[in-house]
PDB file of C-alpha atoms in Angstrom:
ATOM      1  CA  UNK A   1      17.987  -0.528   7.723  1.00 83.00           C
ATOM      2  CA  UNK A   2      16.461   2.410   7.962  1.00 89.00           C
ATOM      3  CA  UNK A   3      13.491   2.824  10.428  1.00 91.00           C
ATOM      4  CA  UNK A   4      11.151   5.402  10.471  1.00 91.00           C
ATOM      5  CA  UNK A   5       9.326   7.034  13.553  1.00 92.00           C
ATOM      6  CA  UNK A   6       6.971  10.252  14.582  1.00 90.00           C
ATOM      7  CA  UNK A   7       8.126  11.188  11.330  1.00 89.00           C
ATOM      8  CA  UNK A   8      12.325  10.607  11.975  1.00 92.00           C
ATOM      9  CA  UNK A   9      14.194   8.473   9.563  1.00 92.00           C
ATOM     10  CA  UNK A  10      16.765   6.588  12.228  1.00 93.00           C
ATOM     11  CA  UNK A  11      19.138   3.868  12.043  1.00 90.00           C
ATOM     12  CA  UNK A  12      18.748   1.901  15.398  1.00 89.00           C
ATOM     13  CA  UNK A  13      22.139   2.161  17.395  1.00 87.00           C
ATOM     14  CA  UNK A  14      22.608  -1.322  18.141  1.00 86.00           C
ATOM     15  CA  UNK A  15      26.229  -2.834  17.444  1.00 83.00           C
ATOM     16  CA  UNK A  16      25.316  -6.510  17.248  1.00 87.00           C
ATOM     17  CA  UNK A  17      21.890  -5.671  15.504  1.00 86.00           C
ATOM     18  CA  UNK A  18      24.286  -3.743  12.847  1.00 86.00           C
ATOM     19  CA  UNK A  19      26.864  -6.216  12.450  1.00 87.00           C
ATOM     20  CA  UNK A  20      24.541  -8.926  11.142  1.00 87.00           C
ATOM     21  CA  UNK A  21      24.140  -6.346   8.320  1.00 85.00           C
ATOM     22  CA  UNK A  22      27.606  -5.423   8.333  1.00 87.00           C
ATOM     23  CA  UNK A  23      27.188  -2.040   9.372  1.00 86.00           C
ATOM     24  CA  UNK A  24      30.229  -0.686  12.091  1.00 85.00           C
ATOM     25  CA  UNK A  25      30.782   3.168  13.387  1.00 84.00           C
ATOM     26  CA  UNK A  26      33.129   3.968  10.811  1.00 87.00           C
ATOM     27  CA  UNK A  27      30.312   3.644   8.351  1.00 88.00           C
ATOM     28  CA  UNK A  28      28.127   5.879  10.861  1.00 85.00           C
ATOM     29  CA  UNK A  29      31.772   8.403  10.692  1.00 88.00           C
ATOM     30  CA  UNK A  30      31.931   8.458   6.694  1.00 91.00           C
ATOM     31  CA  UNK A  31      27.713   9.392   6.748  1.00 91.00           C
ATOM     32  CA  UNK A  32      28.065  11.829   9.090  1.00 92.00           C
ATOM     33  CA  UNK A  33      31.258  13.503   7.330  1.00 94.00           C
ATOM     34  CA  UNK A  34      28.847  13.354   4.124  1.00 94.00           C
ATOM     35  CA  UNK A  35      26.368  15.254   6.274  1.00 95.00           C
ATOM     36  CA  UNK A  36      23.757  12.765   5.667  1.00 95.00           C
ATOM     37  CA  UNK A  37      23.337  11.261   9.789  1.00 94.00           C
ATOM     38  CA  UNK A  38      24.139  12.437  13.119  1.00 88.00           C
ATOM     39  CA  UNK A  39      27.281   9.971  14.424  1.00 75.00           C
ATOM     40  CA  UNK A  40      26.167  10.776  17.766  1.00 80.00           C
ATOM     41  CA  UNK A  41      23.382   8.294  18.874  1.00 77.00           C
ATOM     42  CA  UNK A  42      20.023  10.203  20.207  1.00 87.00           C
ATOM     43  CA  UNK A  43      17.852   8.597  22.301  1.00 89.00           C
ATOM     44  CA  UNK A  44      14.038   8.381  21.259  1.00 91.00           C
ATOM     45  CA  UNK A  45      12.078   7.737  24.544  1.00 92.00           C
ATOM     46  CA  UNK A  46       8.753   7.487  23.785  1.00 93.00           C
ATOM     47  CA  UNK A  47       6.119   6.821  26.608  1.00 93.00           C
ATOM     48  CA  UNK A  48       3.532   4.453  25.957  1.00 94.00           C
ATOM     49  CA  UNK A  49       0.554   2.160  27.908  1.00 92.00           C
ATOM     50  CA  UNK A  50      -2.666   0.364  26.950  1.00 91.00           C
ATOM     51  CA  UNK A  51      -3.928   3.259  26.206  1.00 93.00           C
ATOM     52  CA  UNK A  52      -0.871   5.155  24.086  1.00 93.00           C
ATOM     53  CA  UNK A  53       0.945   3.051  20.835  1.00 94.00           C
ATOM     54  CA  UNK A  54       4.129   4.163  19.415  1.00 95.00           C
ATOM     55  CA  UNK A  55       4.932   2.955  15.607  1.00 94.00           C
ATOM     56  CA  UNK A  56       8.308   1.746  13.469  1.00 94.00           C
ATOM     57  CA  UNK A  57       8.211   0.590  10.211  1.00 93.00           C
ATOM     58  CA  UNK A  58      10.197   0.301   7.047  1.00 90.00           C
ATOM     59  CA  UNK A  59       9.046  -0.566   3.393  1.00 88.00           C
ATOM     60  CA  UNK A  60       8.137  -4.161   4.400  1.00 91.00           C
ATOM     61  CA  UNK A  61       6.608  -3.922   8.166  1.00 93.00           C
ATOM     62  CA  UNK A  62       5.237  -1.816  10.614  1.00 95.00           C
ATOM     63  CA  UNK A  63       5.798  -2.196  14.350  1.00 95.00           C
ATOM     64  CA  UNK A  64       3.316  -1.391  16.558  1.00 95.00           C
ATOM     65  CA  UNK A  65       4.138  -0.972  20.262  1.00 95.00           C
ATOM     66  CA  UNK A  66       2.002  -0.441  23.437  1.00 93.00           C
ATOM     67  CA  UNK A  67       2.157  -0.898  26.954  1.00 92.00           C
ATOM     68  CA  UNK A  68       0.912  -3.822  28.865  1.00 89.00           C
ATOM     69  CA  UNK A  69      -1.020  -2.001  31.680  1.00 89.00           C
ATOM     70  CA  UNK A  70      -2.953   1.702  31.802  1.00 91.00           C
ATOM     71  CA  UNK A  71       0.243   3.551  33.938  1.00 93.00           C
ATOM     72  CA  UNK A  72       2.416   5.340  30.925  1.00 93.00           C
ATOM     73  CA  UNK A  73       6.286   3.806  30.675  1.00 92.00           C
ATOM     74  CA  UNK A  74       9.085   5.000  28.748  1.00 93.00           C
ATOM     75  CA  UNK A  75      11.220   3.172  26.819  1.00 93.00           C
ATOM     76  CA  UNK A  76      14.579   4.226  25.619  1.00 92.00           C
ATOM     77  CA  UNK A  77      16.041   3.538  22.298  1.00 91.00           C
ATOM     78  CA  UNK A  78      19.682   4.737  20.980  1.00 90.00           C
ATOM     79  CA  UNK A  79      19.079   5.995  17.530  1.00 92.00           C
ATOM     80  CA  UNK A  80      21.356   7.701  14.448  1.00 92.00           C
ATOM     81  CA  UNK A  81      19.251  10.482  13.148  1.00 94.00           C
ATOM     82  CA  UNK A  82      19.440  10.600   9.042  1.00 95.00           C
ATOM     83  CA  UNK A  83      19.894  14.986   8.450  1.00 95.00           C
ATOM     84  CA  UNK A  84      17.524  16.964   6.085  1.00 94.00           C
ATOM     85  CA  UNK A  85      20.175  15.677   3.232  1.00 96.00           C
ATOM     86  CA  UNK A  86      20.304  12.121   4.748  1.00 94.00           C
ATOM     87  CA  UNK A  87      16.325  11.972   4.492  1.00 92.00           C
ATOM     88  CA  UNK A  88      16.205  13.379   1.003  1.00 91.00           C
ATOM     89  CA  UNK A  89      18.924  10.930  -0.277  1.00 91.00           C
ATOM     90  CA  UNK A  90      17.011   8.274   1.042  1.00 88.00           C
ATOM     91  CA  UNK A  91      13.773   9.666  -0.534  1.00 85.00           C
ATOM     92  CA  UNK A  92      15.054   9.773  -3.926  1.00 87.00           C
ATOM     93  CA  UNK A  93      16.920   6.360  -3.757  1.00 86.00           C
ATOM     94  CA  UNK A  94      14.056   4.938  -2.483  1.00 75.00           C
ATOM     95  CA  UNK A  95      16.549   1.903  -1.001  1.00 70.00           C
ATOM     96  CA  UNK A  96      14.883  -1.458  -0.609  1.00 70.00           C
ATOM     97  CA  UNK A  97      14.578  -2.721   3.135  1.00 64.00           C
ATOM     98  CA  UNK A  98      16.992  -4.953   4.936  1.00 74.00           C
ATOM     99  CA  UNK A  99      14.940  -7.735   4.745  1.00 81.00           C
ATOM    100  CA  UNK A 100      13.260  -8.821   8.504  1.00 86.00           C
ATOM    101  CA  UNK A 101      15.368  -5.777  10.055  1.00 90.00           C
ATOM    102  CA  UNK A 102      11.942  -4.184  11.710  1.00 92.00           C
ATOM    103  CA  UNK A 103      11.010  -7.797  13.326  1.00 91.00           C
ATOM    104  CA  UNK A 104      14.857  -7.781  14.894  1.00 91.00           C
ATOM    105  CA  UNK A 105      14.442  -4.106  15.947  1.00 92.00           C
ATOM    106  CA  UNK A 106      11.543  -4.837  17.721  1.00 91.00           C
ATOM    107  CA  UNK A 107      12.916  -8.176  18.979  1.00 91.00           C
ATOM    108  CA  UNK A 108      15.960  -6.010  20.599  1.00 90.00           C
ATOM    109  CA  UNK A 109      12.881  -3.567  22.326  1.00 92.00           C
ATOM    110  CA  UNK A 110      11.084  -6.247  23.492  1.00 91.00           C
ATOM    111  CA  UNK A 111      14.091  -8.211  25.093  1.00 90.00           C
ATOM    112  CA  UNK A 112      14.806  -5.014  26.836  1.00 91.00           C
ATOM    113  CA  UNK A 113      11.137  -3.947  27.836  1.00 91.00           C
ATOM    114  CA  UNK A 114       9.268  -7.423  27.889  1.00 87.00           C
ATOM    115  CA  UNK A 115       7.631  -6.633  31.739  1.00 87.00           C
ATOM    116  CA  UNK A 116       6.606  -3.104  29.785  1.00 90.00           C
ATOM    117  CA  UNK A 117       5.724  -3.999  25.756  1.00 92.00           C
ATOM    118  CA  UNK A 118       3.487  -5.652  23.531  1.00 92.00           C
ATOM    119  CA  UNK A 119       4.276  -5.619  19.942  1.00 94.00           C
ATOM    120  CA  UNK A 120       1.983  -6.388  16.858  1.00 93.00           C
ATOM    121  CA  UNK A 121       3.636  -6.679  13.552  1.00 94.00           C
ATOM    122  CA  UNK A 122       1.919  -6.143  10.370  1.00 95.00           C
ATOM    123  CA  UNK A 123       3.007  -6.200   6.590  1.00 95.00           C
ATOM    124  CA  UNK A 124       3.228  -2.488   4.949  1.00 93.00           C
ATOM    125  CA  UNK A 125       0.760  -1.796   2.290  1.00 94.00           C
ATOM    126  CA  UNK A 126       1.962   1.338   1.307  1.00 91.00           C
ATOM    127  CA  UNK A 127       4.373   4.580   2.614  1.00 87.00           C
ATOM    128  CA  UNK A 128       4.065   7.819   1.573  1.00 82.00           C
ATOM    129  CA  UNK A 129       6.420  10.602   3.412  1.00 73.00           C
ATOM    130  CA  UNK A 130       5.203  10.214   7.073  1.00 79.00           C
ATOM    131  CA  UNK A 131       2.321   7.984   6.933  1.00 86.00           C
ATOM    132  CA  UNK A 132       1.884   4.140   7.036  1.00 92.00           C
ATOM    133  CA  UNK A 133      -0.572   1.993   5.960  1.00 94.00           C
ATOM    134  CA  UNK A 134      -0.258  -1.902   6.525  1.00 95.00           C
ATOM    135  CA  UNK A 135      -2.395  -4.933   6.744  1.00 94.00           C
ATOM    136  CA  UNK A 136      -5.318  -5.229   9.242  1.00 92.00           C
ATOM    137  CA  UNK A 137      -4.307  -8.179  10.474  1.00 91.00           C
ATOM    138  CA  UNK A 138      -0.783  -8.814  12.378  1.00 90.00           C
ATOM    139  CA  UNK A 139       1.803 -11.248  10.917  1.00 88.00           C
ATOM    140  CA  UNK A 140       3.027 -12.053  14.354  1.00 87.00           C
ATOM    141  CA  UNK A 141       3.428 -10.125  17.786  1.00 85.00           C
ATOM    142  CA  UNK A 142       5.512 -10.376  21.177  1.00 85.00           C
ATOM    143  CA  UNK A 143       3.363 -10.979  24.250  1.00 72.00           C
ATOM    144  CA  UNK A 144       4.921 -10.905  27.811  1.00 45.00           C
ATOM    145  CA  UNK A 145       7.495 -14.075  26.865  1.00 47.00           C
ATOM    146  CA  UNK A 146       9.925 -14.139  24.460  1.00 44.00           C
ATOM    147  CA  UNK A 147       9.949 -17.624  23.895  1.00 49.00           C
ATOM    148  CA  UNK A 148       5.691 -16.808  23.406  1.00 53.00           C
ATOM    149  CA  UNK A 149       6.533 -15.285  20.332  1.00 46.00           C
ATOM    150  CA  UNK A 150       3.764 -16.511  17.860  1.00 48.00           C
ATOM    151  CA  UNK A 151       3.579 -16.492  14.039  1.00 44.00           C
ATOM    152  CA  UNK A 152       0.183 -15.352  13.455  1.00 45.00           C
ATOM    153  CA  UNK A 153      -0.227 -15.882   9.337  1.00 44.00           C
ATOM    154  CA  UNK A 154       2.329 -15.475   6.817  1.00 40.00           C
TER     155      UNK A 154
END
């Protein structure tokens, strides 16, 4: 469940999103006493346009997320930032991905920011520390419409 981002490892602070994985706050409580995440949710508020992209991904997919005109937005997301110790842990577990948790991250974004978003999602080749790389071709995206969501290949 773990999400990573301009080189942050993040849970996405999103109640319902973390119930379906049974995940509640006094999981985020017990990390935090650990010292491995912050239990206070940050915001990441990245701008983006035609023009500018912003990426997620985890060990399975990678998110990528642009504006639909030229004129920069921001979009807000409520994170839980994983500490220096929280990151390493991670590193050296090397924990396998909740599986389809990037595709209902970005399904949360888009339902807030669907007038403002476009989002291609592509399968992850390979991670390495802070760098990506994934599949040419997306497995499915978000245009403007929810309900437009296609299912490009599989």
């Amino acid at each position: 469940m773990v999400i990573h981002f301009e080189g942050v490892l993040a849970v996405r602070a999103n109640s319902d999103l973390l119930k379906e994985y049974d995940v509640n706050y006094a999981d985020f409580i017990w990390l935090d006493e650990c010292g491995l995440i912050t239990s206070n949710s940050a915001s990441w508020s990245p701008k983006i346009s035609s023009q500018v992209t912003k990426t997620i991904y985890n060990h399975e997919e990678v998110a990528i997320i642009s504006g639909i005109t030229e004129k920069e937005s921001e979009i807000d997301l409520g994170v839980y930032i994983l500490t220096q110790a929280g990151r390493e842990l991670y590193y050296l577990l090397q924990p396998s991905s909740a599986k389809g948790f990037i595709r209902k991250v970005t399904k949360d974004i888009y339902k807030q920011y669907s007038s403002k978003v476009r989002i291609a999602i592509h399968k992850v080749i390979s991670t390495q520390d802070t760098s990506v790389e994934y599949e040419d071709d997306p497995c499915c995206y978000m245009p403007e419409k929810e309900d437009d969501i296609k299912i490009v290949n599989q």
